[in-house]
C-alpha positions in Angstrom: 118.9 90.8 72.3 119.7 92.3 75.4 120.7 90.7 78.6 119.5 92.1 81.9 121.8 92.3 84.9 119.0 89.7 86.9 119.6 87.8 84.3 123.4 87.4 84.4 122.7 87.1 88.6 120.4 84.4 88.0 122.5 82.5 85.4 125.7 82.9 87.6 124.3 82.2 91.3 122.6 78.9 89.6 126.1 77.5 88.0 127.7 78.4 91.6 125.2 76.3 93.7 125.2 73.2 91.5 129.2 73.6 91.2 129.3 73.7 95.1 126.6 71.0 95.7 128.6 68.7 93.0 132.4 69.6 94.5 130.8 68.0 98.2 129.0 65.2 96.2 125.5 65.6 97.2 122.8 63.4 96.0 120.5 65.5 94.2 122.9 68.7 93.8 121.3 70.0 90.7 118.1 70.8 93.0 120.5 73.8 94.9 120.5 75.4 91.6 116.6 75.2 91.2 116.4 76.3 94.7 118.6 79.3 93.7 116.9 80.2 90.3 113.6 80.6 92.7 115.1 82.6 95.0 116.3 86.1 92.7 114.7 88.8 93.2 114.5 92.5 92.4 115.3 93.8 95.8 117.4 92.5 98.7 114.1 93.3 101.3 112.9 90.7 98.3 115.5 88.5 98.6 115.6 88.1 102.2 112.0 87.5 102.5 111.8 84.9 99.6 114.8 83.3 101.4 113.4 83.0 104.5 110.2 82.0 103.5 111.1 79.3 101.5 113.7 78.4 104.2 110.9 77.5 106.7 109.0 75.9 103.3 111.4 73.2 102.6 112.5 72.7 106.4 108.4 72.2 107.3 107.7 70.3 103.8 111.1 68.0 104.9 109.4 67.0 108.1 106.2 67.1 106.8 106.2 64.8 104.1 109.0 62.2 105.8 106.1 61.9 109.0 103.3 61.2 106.1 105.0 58.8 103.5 106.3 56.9 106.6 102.5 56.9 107.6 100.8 56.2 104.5 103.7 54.6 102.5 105.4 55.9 99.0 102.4 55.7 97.2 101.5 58.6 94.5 97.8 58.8 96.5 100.0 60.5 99.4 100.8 63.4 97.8 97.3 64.5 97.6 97.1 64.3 100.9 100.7 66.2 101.4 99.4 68.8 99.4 95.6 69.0 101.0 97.3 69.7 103.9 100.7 71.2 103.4 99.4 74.3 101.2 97.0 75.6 102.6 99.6 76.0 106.6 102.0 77.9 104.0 99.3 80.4 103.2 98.4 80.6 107.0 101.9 80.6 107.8 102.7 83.5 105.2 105.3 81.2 103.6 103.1 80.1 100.7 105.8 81.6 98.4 107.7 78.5 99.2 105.8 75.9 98.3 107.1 75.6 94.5 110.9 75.2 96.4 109.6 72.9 99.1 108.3 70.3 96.7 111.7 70.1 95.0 112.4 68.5 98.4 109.8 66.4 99.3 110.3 64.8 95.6 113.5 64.3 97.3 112.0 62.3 99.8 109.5 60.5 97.6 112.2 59.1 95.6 114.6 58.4 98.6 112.1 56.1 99.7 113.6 56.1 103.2 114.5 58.3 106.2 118.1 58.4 107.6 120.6 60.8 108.8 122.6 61.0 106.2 119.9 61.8 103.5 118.6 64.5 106.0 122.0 66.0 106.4 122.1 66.1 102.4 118.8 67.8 102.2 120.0 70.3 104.7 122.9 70.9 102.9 121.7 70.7 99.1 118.8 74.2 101.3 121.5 75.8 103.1 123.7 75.8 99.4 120.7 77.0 97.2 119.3 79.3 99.7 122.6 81.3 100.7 123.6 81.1 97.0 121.0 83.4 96.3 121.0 85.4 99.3 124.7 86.0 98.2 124.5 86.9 94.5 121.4 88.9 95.1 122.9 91.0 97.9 124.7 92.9 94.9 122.6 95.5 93.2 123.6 98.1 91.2 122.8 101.6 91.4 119.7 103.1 90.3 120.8 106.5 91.4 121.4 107.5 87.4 117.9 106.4 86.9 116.5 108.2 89.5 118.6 111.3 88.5 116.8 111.0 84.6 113.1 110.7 86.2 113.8 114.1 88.2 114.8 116.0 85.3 112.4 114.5 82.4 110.0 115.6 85.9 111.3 118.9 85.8 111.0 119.4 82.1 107.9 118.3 81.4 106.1 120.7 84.7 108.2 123.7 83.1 106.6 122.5 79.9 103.3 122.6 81.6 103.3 126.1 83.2 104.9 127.2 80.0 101.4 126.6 77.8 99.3 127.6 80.9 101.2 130.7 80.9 100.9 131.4 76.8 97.2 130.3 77.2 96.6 133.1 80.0 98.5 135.9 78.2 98.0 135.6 74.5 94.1 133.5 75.1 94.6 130.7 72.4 96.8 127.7 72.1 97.3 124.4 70.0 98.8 122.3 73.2 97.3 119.4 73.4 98.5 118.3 76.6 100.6 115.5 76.0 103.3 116.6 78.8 100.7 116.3 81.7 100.1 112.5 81.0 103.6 111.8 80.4 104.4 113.3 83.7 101.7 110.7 85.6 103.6 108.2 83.5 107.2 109.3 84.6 106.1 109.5 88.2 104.4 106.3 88.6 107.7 105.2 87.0 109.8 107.3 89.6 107.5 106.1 92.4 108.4 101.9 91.7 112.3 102.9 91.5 112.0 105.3 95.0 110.4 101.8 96.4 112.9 99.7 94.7 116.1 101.9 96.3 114.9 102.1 99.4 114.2 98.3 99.5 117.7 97.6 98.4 118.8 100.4 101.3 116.9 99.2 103.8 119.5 101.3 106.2 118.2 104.9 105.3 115.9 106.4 107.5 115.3 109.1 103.9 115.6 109.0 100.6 115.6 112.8 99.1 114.3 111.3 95.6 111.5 110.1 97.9 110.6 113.6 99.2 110.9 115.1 95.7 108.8 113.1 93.7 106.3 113.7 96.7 106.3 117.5 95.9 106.6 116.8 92.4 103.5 114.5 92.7 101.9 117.1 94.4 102.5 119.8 91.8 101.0 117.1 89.3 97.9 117.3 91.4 97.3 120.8 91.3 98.1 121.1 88.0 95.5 119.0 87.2 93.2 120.8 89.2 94.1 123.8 87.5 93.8 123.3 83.9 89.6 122.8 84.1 89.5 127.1 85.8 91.9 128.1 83.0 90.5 125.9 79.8 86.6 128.3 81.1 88.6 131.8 80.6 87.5 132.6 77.3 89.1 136.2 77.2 92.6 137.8 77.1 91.9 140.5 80.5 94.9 142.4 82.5 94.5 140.2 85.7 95.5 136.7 83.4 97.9 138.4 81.7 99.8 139.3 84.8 99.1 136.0 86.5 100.3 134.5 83.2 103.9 136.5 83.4 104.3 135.1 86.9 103.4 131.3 85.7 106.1 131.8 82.9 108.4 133.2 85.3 107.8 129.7 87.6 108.5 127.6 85.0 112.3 129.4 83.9 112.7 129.1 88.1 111.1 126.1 89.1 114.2 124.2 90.2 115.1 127.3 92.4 113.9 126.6 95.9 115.5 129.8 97.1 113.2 131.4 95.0 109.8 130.3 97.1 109.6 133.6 99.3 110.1 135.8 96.2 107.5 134.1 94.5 104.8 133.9 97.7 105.5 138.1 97.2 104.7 138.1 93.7 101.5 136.3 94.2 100.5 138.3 96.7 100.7 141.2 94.8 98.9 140.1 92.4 96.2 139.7 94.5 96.0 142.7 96.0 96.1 144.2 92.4 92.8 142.1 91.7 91.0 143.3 95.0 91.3 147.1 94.2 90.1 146.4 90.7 86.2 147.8 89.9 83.9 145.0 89.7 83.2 143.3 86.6 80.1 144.7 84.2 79.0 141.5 82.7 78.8 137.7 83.7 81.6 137.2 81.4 83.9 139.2 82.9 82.8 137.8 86.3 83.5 134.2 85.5 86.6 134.8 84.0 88.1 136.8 87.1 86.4 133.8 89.0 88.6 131.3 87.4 91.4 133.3 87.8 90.7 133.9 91.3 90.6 129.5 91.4 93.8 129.6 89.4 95.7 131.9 91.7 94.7 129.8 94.8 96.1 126.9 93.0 99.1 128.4 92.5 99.6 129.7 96.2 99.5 125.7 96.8 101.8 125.0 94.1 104.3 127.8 95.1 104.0 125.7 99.1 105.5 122.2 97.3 108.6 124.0 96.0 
């Protein structure tokens, strides 16, 4: 069984809140670790928000429900009421995330029975303890910057992987890829995407994040592969011009993670192309729609050659 680090944060920031709201003698001081165990979250931009939105929650449920019970009396009847009214000015408030922590405090005030200073002041308290708690223990988070590290180079592997095949399919006209690496890469970049969010919410500080603009390119190059594969899976011969364009795919996957590389590259390509307009025309439909495809394929390329 493994034990996640949110986990640990969660169990820990609980037992401090109810030990702090039991060392000032608080009525009601396990409810500070409830109010804690609601508050963890994955992110500090999370945690503040949840934090302040249940904040305003149990402050306006505090008044809210004091004002009403004194009004209709401590009868269960008035809580259908409360909550007629109380849930849905968290939703227009935006605070609606608060309502499962605010009714740990208007219990409070059911079973209290009474309103006085001193039972406010404990209320306050038993918030200000749960609430900061959480804010505290969850201000810690640990580095994702190994993680993020792993998704770039499994990235990296699996487009080389990609413009490997493409390049063995172009020059030798059959393969047995059944490619597996192109929707592993959506996977890994939809994964990459969630932990570029989750950094960046955690460091709300940086105005950049350079995982953030690589995946972007990356995520473009996924694109274009994709486009790609449909012109190259119609060219049904082994011909000069895919043979060449092929050499230059492999030689962009053994140089992909060489930006310095882009101008050389550009040259290559063009080249290539002006190899294909002083070609004859082709003799037979055939030949046509395969240098057609090829013609789409190089295009692609000139875009995918722009991300690096």
């Amino acid at each position: 069984m493994k034990i996640g680090f949110r986990t640990i944060k969660t169990a820990v920031g609980v037992s401090i809140s109810v030990l702090l709201a039991q060392m000032l003698q608080l009525e009601y001081y396990s409810s500070a670790g409830i109010l804690t165990l609601l508050c963890i979250q994955k992110s500090r931009k999370q945690s503040v928000h949840a934090v302040v939105s249940r904040m305003f929650a149990c402050l306006a449920g505090l008044a809210a429900s004091t004002v009403l019970f004194q009004l209709m009396g401590y009868h269960p009847y008035a809580f259908l009421v409360y909550l007629l009214l109380f849930i849905p000015l968290c939703v227009r408030l935006r605070i609606q995330e608060g309502i499962a922590s605010s009714s740990v405090i208007v219990m409070h005030v059911y079973m209290h029975r009474a309103a006085d200073f001193a039972f406010f002041a404990n209320e306050l308290f038993v918030i200000a303890i749960g609430l900061g708690v959480a804010l505290l223990v969850n201000w810690y988070m640990p580095s994702i910057d190994k993680e993020l590290y792993r998704c770039k180079e499994e990235v990296d592997r699996l487009i080389s992987a990609i413009l490997h095949e493409i390049a063995l399919y172009l020059k030798e006209g059959i393969t047995l890829w059944d490619g597996k690496e192109l929707l592993l890469l959506g996977d890994v970049l939809q994964q990459a995407k969630r932990l570029v969010l989750l950094d960046m919410e955690n460091n709300g500080f940086r105005k950049s994040n350079s995982y953030e603009q690589n995946f972007e390119r990356k995520r473009k190059q996924y694109e274009i592969l994709e486009r790609m594969l449909p012109a190259i899976s119609l060219i049904n011969a082994k011909i000069d011009q895919g043979i060449r364009i092929g050499d230059f795919v492999e030689q962009l996957s053994l140089h992909l993670q060489n930006r310095d590389c882009k101008d050389e590259f550009s040259e290559v390509l063009r080249g290539i192309r002006e190899y294909h307009k002083k070609l004859p025309l082709p003799e037979s439909r055939s030949e046509f729609e395969n240098r057609a495809n090829l013609y789409a394929v190089a295009n692609e390329l000139e875009r995918f050659v722009d991300t690096m």
